[in-house]
Amino acid sequence: MTAIRAEGLTLAYDDRTVVSDLDLQIPPGRVTVVVGANACGKSTLLRALARLMRPVHGAVLLDGRAIHSLPTRQVARQVGILPQAPVAPEGISVLDLVGRGRSPHQTWWRQWSTADEQAVAAALAATGMTDLAHRPVDELSGGQRQRAWIAMAVAQQTPVLLLDEPTTYLDLAHQVDVLDLVTDLNRRDGRTVVMVLHDLNQACRYADHLVVMRDGRIAAEGDPAAVVTAELVTEVFGLDCRVVPDPVTATPMVIPLSRHHPARAVTA
Amino acid sequence: MTAVTPPTPGAAAAAPEPVTPAAVRAVTTATPEPVRAKAPDTAGPFKVGASRPAERPARALRPAVLGLPLRPRLVVMCVITALAAFGVFCLGLALGDYPVPLADVVPALWRSGARGTVFIVHEVRLPRALTGVLVGAAFAASGAVLQAITRNPLASPDMVGINAGATTAVVAGIVLGFGDTLGTPTLGLAGGLLGALAVYLLAWRRGSTGFRIVLVGIGVSWMCTSATDYLLTRAKMHQAQEAVGWLVGNLNGRGWEAVRPLGIAVAVLLPAALLLAGWNRNLQLGDDVARGLGTPVQLARGLLLLVSVALVSFATAAAGPVLFVSLAAPQIAQRLARLSAPPVLLSALTGTLLVSGSDLLARHLLPDVDLPVGVVTGAIGAGFLLRLLIRSNRAGSGG
Ligand SMILES: Nc1ncnc2c1ncn2[C@@H]1O[C@H](COP(=O)(O)OP(=O)(O)O)[C@@H](O)[C@H]1O
Ligand SMILES: [Mg+2]
């Protein structure tokens, strides 16, 4: 099981510090969900975990070794990342896009193998994209497009999968589809998943481990049921709310209060 | 799961890469991604369990052949284009003031046949024909590489100042008299690199792609053209004549001295472009995705740029700026193969066909007039450029 961990991580763009002195242990084989207000550094943290940016201080450790000391391709065979809102080149087919997920497994002299073909076919099947394989990505609906990108990350066959807001721009039914798919990848293949989500209720449902970020630091982490309280949500998101058990899953459910809808009849 | 596999040559670059801003992913040729709620998917919500690979055997989507993905359409197009190019090449060797029967042309290449025929084919016409083949391949492959990295068909070397830089350097060599000591290929390479460096520093350093590069490139192009014009006004009569004969892109009178350096350059750089194509494909997905797929982004972009600039510079040094080949050939190839980016090999073959065919036309369209090949490719390419501009404006990415 690949273990990924951040130690004293400080991340900055030029000289603007975005994440400071952050320690995080990603539980192997589980689903970790990162939440937090806009611009609190979630994407930045995910990029650092995938070696897309170099820390100012501290390190990301992959099985105990600093990720920046490992060869790029070796990292790419262990950690897959789907950045926020990726843009596909005009006219690329789903099959070609998903096939590129295989590049960390390819060499100069063997650019395509039967294993590649099978991995792509399996990724297409797992995401329900097999019938759309020959369609251009830019002619798909938002949900199909997102599934095509996820299929690319799945075809990479990495034990760790990082997803940055995989449900953004999708309608509710397709959000649930994508989240169920991610859960399948975790439960069936035992992949470690780290994803950034916007919706707190979905995060509570799908997370084994919840990481709540605020201003580049971890405000709270752990089992969603233990972590998510009305006080925490108020502190982190500046939102007055009530937290009740989700009627379906019994995980915490955040019901926002607002100026026009203050707390009235308290029945619970 | 964490067994350390030895890195392959592609992984050689483990050097840390500086962080590039997210702006790198900006595309200008593509219309912005619609950020709207979508209509229900035709495929409907998918059920993972229902289509597990174990339950439904995976269909053969893209079989592997000799370590490469099978793309029948690309292979067929390459074969057709190569045959057509070879046909035009042989015609070019056969036709002329002393026509040689087509059947005698191929043997004459290996110096077998009548002495007169061998002399005409091998010594008189072959260098010019080979220069055409190599120049076409070099310009087109260079354009294919550059258009793919920038994701913009207009960002081809003859639009963005690389061609113009090479031209200015070579004309400076002729006019200022240091051309003979340094040699045309060296001067062309130096000028092309300088032109590319100017574009890179002014537009590309922060990773911007697309139209910004094109606009800055056109500016650099004009600066180089002005410098060339100024040099011409300072030139003596015979120097100006030599420079002008070369300025339009001309295969006339090219001998073995032009073929050799270009042949070596193409023999090294074309395979390099083919080997780097995998990295180029990943770069088109944006820097973050590419890096996530194990591509050393900065190194890959640097090497691809270098290959592209070197190809176009050597070709310009050999035949002058044969206009529009690096713009049009990759676009034609991309449409023939129906791919999302120009394929390098098919582009090179298309470029060869384009230049060899244009030269054949140039030689026989107006007998008695020595029409430079650049005039013909320019006329063909200008129409093509207009079409592209109209199309990209219609798609809403014209500026
Ligand atoms: N490429 C970049 N260059 C400079 N600043 C950036 C860049 N990406 C993000 N930032 C800044 O870093 C902060 C955190 O961004 P991000 O990690 O994307 O937040 P989140 O994903 O939590 O919304 C923001 O203030 C954002 O403006
Ligand atoms: Mg984000």
PDB file of C-alpha atoms in Angstrom, chain A residues 1-3 13-14 47 50-54 63 65 68 70-74 76-81 83-93 95-97 100-104 106-114 117-118 120-122 124-128 130-135 141-145 147 149 152 156 159 169-171 173-174 177-178 180-181 184 188-190, chain B residues 1-22 25 27 29-31 33-49 51-53 56 58-71 151 206 274-282 284-289 291-296 334 338-341 391 395:
ATOM      1  CA  MET A   1       0.000   0.000   0.000  1.00  0.00           C
ATOM      2  CA  THR A   2       1.463   3.318  -1.057  1.00  0.00           C
ATOM      3  CA  ALA A   3       1.663   5.762   1.827  1.00  0.00           C
ATOM      4  CA  TYR A  13       3.352  31.079  -5.559  1.00  0.00           C
ATOM      5  CA  ASP A  14       6.284  33.414  -6.118  1.00  0.00           C
ATOM      6  CA  ARG A  47      -0.787  19.824  -6.635  1.00  0.00           C
ATOM      7  CA  ALA A  50       1.268  15.060  -6.898  1.00  0.00           C
ATOM      8  CA  ARG A  51       4.659  16.734  -7.243  1.00  0.00           C
ATOM      9  CA  LEU A  52       3.294  19.453  -9.523  1.00  0.00           C
ATOM     10  CA  MET A  53       4.861  22.126  -7.359  1.00  0.00           C
ATOM     11  CA  ARG A  54       7.923  22.292  -5.197  1.00  0.00           C
ATOM     12  CA  ASP A  63       6.543   5.673   1.128  1.00  0.00           C
ATOM     13  CA  ARG A  65      10.943   9.149   0.464  1.00  0.00           C
ATOM     14  CA  HIS A  68      10.954  15.468  -5.288  1.00  0.00           C
ATOM     15  CA  LEU A  70      12.002  10.444  -7.149  1.00  0.00           C
ATOM     16  CA  PRO A  71      12.018  10.250 -10.955  1.00  0.00           C
ATOM     17  CA  THR A  72       9.014  11.960 -12.558  1.00  0.00           C
ATOM     18  CA  ARG A  73       7.782   8.824 -14.222  1.00  0.00           C
ATOM     19  CA  GLN A  74       8.061   6.704 -11.127  1.00  0.00           C
ATOM     20  CA  ALA A  76       3.437   9.112 -12.242  1.00  0.00           C
ATOM     21  CA  ARG A  77       3.088   5.364 -11.893  1.00  0.00           C
ATOM     22  CA  GLN A  78       2.078   5.716  -8.249  1.00  0.00           C
ATOM     23  CA  VAL A  79       0.165   8.961  -8.016  1.00  0.00           C
ATOM     24  CA  GLY A  80      -2.418  10.028 -10.594  1.00  0.00           C
ATOM     25  CA  ILE A  81      -3.903  13.506 -10.556  1.00  0.00           C
ATOM     26  CA  PRO A  83      -6.430  18.855 -11.894  1.00  0.00           C
ATOM     27  CA  GLN A  84      -9.324  21.257 -11.533  1.00  0.00           C
ATOM     28  CA  ALA A  85     -11.069  21.998 -14.873  1.00  0.00           C
ATOM     29  CA  PRO A  86      -8.626  20.466 -17.358  1.00  0.00           C
ATOM     30  CA  VAL A  87      -8.983  21.513 -21.010  1.00  0.00           C
ATOM     31  CA  ALA A  88      -8.823  18.905 -23.772  1.00  0.00           C
ATOM     32  CA  PRO A  89      -7.249  19.805 -27.118  1.00  0.00           C
ATOM     33  CA  GLU A  90      -9.770  20.489 -29.851  1.00  0.00           C
ATOM     34  CA  GLY A  91     -10.863  17.363 -31.685  1.00  0.00           C
ATOM     35  CA  ILE A  92      -9.186  14.756 -29.461  1.00  0.00           C
ATOM     36  CA  SER A  93     -11.178  11.526 -29.198  1.00  0.00           C
ATOM     37  CA  LEU A  95      -9.983   6.930 -26.790  1.00  0.00           C
ATOM     38  CA  ASP A  96      -6.911   9.098 -27.436  1.00  0.00           C
ATOM     39  CA  LEU A  97      -7.411  11.067 -24.233  1.00  0.00           C
ATOM     40  CA  ARG A 100      -2.593   9.175 -22.697  1.00  0.00           C
ATOM     41  CA  GLY A 101      -3.145   7.985 -19.173  1.00  0.00           C
ATOM     42  CA  ARG A 102      -0.865   5.117 -20.139  1.00  0.00           C
ATOM     43  CA  SER A 103       2.174   7.246 -20.881  1.00  0.00           C
ATOM     44  CA  PRO A 104       3.949   6.653 -17.551  1.00  0.00           C
ATOM     45  CA  GLN A 106       5.388   3.458 -21.969  1.00  0.00           C
ATOM     46  CA  THR A 107       8.907   3.699 -23.315  1.00  0.00           C
ATOM     47  CA  TRP A 108      10.565   4.999 -26.490  1.00  0.00           C
ATOM     48  CA  TRP A 109      10.621   1.545 -27.988  1.00  0.00           C
ATOM     49  CA  ARG A 110       7.260   0.317 -26.728  1.00  0.00           C
ATOM     50  CA  GLN A 111       4.763   3.127 -27.093  1.00  0.00           C
ATOM     51  CA  TRP A 112       1.707   0.889 -26.979  1.00  0.00           C
ATOM     52  CA  SER A 113       1.216  -2.620 -25.678  1.00  0.00           C
ATOM     53  CA  THR A 114      -1.571  -5.114 -25.115  1.00  0.00           C
ATOM     54  CA  GLU A 117      -4.987  -1.528 -24.645  1.00  0.00           C
ATOM     55  CA  GLN A 118      -6.548  -3.589 -21.874  1.00  0.00           C
ATOM     56  CA  VAL A 120      -7.797   1.647 -21.546  1.00  0.00           C
ATOM     57  CA  ALA A 121     -10.664  -0.719 -22.310  1.00  0.00           C
ATOM     58  CA  ALA A 122     -11.117  -1.413 -18.589  1.00  0.00           C
ATOM     59  CA  LEU A 124     -13.615   3.060 -20.415  1.00  0.00           C
ATOM     60  CA  ALA A 125     -15.838   0.256 -19.160  1.00  0.00           C
ATOM     61  CA  ALA A 126     -15.494   1.335 -15.527  1.00  0.00           C
ATOM     62  CA  THR A 127     -16.585   4.871 -16.386  1.00  0.00           C
ATOM     63  CA  GLY A 128     -19.301   3.811 -18.805  1.00  0.00           C
ATOM     64  CA  THR A 130     -16.959   2.463 -23.974  1.00  0.00           C
ATOM     65  CA  ASP A 131     -19.671   3.408 -26.444  1.00  0.00           C
ATOM     66  CA  LEU A 132     -18.378   6.966 -26.692  1.00  0.00           C
ATOM     67  CA  ALA A 133     -14.740   5.942 -27.217  1.00  0.00           C
ATOM     68  CA  HIS A 134     -14.490   7.336 -30.739  1.00  0.00           C
ATOM     69  CA  ARG A 135     -16.335  10.597 -30.098  1.00  0.00           C
ATOM     70  CA  SER A 141     -21.790  16.929 -22.400  1.00  0.00           C
ATOM     71  CA  GLY A 142     -20.141  18.176 -19.223  1.00  0.00           C
ATOM     72  CA  GLY A 143     -20.779  14.930 -17.368  1.00  0.00           C
ATOM     73  CA  GLN A 144     -19.448  12.734 -20.145  1.00  0.00           C
ATOM     74  CA  ARG A 145     -16.391  14.945 -20.500  1.00  0.00           C
ATOM     75  CA  ARG A 147     -15.979  10.919 -17.018  1.00  0.00           C
ATOM     76  CA  TRP A 149     -10.960  12.671 -17.841  1.00  0.00           C
ATOM     77  CA  MET A 152      -7.754   8.822 -18.245  1.00  0.00           C
ATOM     78  CA  GLN A 156      -2.985   5.339 -15.373  1.00  0.00           C
ATOM     79  CA  PRO A 159      -2.457   3.144  -6.325  1.00  0.00           C
ATOM     80  CA  TYR A 169     -20.194  21.705 -13.410  1.00  0.00           C
ATOM     81  CA  LEU A 170     -22.154  18.468 -13.139  1.00  0.00           C
ATOM     82  CA  ASP A 171     -25.838  18.222 -12.277  1.00  0.00           C
ATOM     83  CA  ALA A 173     -27.421  13.036 -10.624  1.00  0.00           C
ATOM     84  CA  HIS A 174     -24.042  13.034 -12.343  1.00  0.00           C
ATOM     85  CA  ASP A 177     -22.541   9.046 -10.339  1.00  0.00           C
ATOM     86  CA  VAL A 178     -18.987  10.334 -10.267  1.00  0.00           C
ATOM     87  CA  ASP A 180     -20.082   6.445  -6.610  1.00  0.00           C
ATOM     88  CA  LEU A 181     -17.557   5.647  -9.327  1.00  0.00           C
ATOM     89  CA  ASP A 184     -15.928   1.860  -6.515  1.00  0.00           C
ATOM     90  CA  ARG A 188     -12.975  -2.587  -5.588  1.00  0.00           C
ATOM     91  CA  ASP A 189      -9.370  -1.817  -6.500  1.00  0.00           C
ATOM     92  CA  GLY A 190      -8.215  -0.628  -3.086  1.00  0.00           C
TER      93      GLY A 190
ATOM     94  CA  MET B   1       2.740  -1.708  -5.077  1.00  0.00           C
ATOM     95  CA  THR B   2       5.710   0.473  -4.462  1.00  0.00           C
ATOM     96  CA  ALA B   3       8.410  -1.655  -6.002  1.00  0.00           C
ATOM     97  CA  VAL B   4      10.960   0.656  -7.523  1.00  0.00           C
ATOM     98  CA  THR B   5      11.152   0.015 -11.232  1.00  0.00           C
ATOM     99  CA  PRO B   6      14.276   1.245 -12.958  1.00  0.00           C
ATOM    100  CA  PRO B   7      13.576   4.470 -14.788  1.00  0.00           C
ATOM    101  CA  THR B   8      13.518   4.284 -18.565  1.00  0.00           C
ATOM    102  CA  PRO B   9      15.272   6.829 -20.760  1.00  0.00           C
ATOM    103  CA  GLY B  10      12.109   8.911 -20.887  1.00  0.00           C
ATOM    104  CA  ALA B  11      12.403   9.352 -17.161  1.00  0.00           C
ATOM    105  CA  ALA B  12      15.959  10.575 -17.381  1.00  0.00           C
ATOM    106  CA  ALA B  13      14.894  14.077 -16.550  1.00  0.00           C
ATOM    107  CA  ALA B  14      14.088  13.872 -12.911  1.00  0.00           C
ATOM    108  CA  ALA B  15      15.247  17.426 -12.483  1.00  0.00           C
ATOM    109  CA  PRO B  16      12.842  19.490 -10.434  1.00  0.00           C
ATOM    110  CA  GLU B  17      10.785  21.754 -12.564  1.00  0.00           C
ATOM    111  CA  PRO B  18       9.884  25.267 -11.573  1.00  0.00           C
ATOM    112  CA  VAL B  19       6.250  25.909 -10.951  1.00  0.00           C
ATOM    113  CA  THR B  20       4.426  27.301 -13.924  1.00  0.00           C
ATOM    114  CA  PRO B  21       1.272  29.300 -13.395  1.00  0.00           C
ATOM    115  CA  ALA B  22      -2.069  27.814 -14.185  1.00  0.00           C
ATOM    116  CA  ARG B  25      -3.354  25.936 -19.681  1.00  0.00           C
ATOM    117  CA  VAL B  27      -5.856  27.957 -24.970  1.00  0.00           C
ATOM    118  CA  THR B  29      -7.667  28.179 -30.498  1.00  0.00           C
ATOM    119  CA  ALA B  30     -10.268  26.274 -28.572  1.00  0.00           C
ATOM    120  CA  THR B  31     -13.459  27.994 -27.649  1.00  0.00           C
ATOM    121  CA  GLU B  33     -15.247  25.344 -22.106  1.00  0.00           C
ATOM    122  CA  PRO B  34     -18.931  25.856 -21.591  1.00  0.00           C
ATOM    123  CA  VAL B  35     -19.554  26.341 -17.903  1.00  0.00           C
ATOM    124  CA  ARG B  36     -23.213  25.549 -17.895  1.00  0.00           C
ATOM    125  CA  ALA B  37     -25.531  22.922 -16.686  1.00  0.00           C
ATOM    126  CA  LYS B  38     -25.707  20.309 -19.371  1.00  0.00           C
ATOM    127  CA  ALA B  39     -28.554  18.424 -20.915  1.00  0.00           C
ATOM    128  CA  PRO B  40     -28.999  14.863 -19.690  1.00  0.00           C
ATOM    129  CA  ASP B  41     -26.327  12.552 -21.019  1.00  0.00           C
ATOM    130  CA  THR B  42     -27.380  10.317 -23.838  1.00  0.00           C
ATOM    131  CA  ALA B  43     -25.613   7.419 -22.180  1.00  0.00           C
ATOM    132  CA  GLY B  44     -27.483   8.058 -18.972  1.00  0.00           C
ATOM    133  CA  PRO B  45     -26.007   7.648 -15.538  1.00  0.00           C
ATOM    134  CA  PHE B  46     -23.533   4.847 -15.609  1.00  0.00           C
ATOM    135  CA  LYS B  47     -23.480   1.834 -13.384  1.00  0.00           C
ATOM    136  CA  VAL B  48     -19.993   0.680 -12.709  1.00  0.00           C
ATOM    137  CA  GLY B  49     -20.854  -2.811 -11.639  1.00  0.00           C
ATOM    138  CA  SER B  51     -19.948  -3.015 -17.156  1.00  0.00           C
ATOM    139  CA  ARG B  52     -17.019  -4.386 -15.273  1.00  0.00           C
ATOM    140  CA  PRO B  53     -14.248  -5.597 -17.530  1.00  0.00           C
ATOM    141  CA  ARG B  56     -17.910  -7.883 -20.358  1.00  0.00           C
ATOM    142  CA  ALA B  58     -13.016  -5.600 -23.312  1.00  0.00           C
ATOM    143  CA  ARG B  59     -13.442  -4.908 -27.005  1.00  0.00           C
ATOM    144  CA  ALA B  60     -10.248  -4.533 -29.001  1.00  0.00           C
ATOM    145  CA  LEU B  61     -10.131  -0.751 -29.284  1.00  0.00           C
ATOM    146  CA  ARG B  62      -6.646  -0.062 -30.498  1.00  0.00           C
ATOM    147  CA  PRO B  63      -4.411  -3.101 -30.957  1.00  0.00           C
ATOM    148  CA  ALA B  64      -0.688  -2.755 -30.463  1.00  0.00           C
ATOM    149  CA  VAL B  65       1.506  -3.444 -33.479  1.00  0.00           C
ATOM    150  CA  LEU B  66       5.290  -3.425 -33.091  1.00  0.00           C
ATOM    151  CA  GLY B  67       5.035  -1.371 -29.943  1.00  0.00           C
ATOM    152  CA  LEU B  68       2.858   1.281 -31.578  1.00  0.00           C
ATOM    153  CA  PRO B  69      -0.885   1.853 -31.468  1.00  0.00           C
ATOM    154  CA  LEU B  70      -2.478   0.768 -34.730  1.00  0.00           C
ATOM    155  CA  ARG B  71      -3.948   3.723 -36.619  1.00  0.00           C
ATOM    156  CA  ARG B 151      -2.133  24.309 -29.890  1.00  0.00           C
ATOM    157  CA  ARG B 206       5.225  32.760 -18.611  1.00  0.00           C
ATOM    158  CA  LEU B 274       9.085  11.568 -33.816  1.00  0.00           C
ATOM    159  CA  LEU B 275      10.516  10.348 -30.507  1.00  0.00           C
ATOM    160  CA  LEU B 276       9.472  13.535 -28.734  1.00  0.00           C
ATOM    161  CA  ALA B 277       5.938  13.329 -30.137  1.00  0.00           C
ATOM    162  CA  GLY B 278       4.714  11.427 -27.079  1.00  0.00           C
ATOM    163  CA  TRP B 279       5.812  14.254 -24.801  1.00  0.00           C
ATOM    164  CA  ASN B 280       4.257  16.762 -27.166  1.00  0.00           C
ATOM    165  CA  ARG B 281       0.940  14.909 -27.023  1.00  0.00           C
ATOM    166  CA  ASN B 282       0.980  15.109 -23.237  1.00  0.00           C
ATOM    167  CA  GLN B 284      -1.258  19.509 -25.178  1.00  0.00           C
ATOM    168  CA  LEU B 285      -3.291  18.420 -22.165  1.00  0.00           C
ATOM    169  CA  GLY B 286      -1.899  21.313 -20.127  1.00  0.00           C
ATOM    170  CA  ASP B 287       1.193  21.498 -17.929  1.00  0.00           C
ATOM    171  CA  ASP B 288      -0.380  20.040 -14.791  1.00  0.00           C
ATOM    172  CA  VAL B 289      -1.887  17.019 -16.533  1.00  0.00           C
ATOM    173  CA  ARG B 291       3.439  16.553 -15.359  1.00  0.00           C
ATOM    174  CA  GLY B 292       0.987  14.240 -13.631  1.00  0.00           C
ATOM    175  CA  LEU B 293       1.530  11.812 -16.509  1.00  0.00           C
ATOM    176  CA  GLY B 294       5.269  11.856 -15.879  1.00  0.00           C
ATOM    177  CA  THR B 295       6.323  14.339 -18.577  1.00  0.00           C
ATOM    178  CA  PRO B 296       9.286  16.568 -17.658  1.00  0.00           C
ATOM    179  CA  GLN B 334      -3.939  16.704 -39.595  1.00  0.00           C
ATOM    180  CA  ARG B 338      -8.365  13.188 -38.658  1.00  0.00           C
ATOM    181  CA  LEU B 339      -6.312  13.750 -35.520  1.00  0.00           C
ATOM    182  CA  SER B 340      -6.363  16.473 -32.885  1.00  0.00           C
ATOM    183  CA  ALA B 341      -2.809  17.625 -33.618  1.00  0.00           C
ATOM    184  CA  ARG B 391     -12.547  29.548 -39.886  1.00  0.00           C
ATOM    185  CA  ALA B 395     -15.132  29.821 -34.115  1.00  0.00           C
TER     186      ALA B 395
END
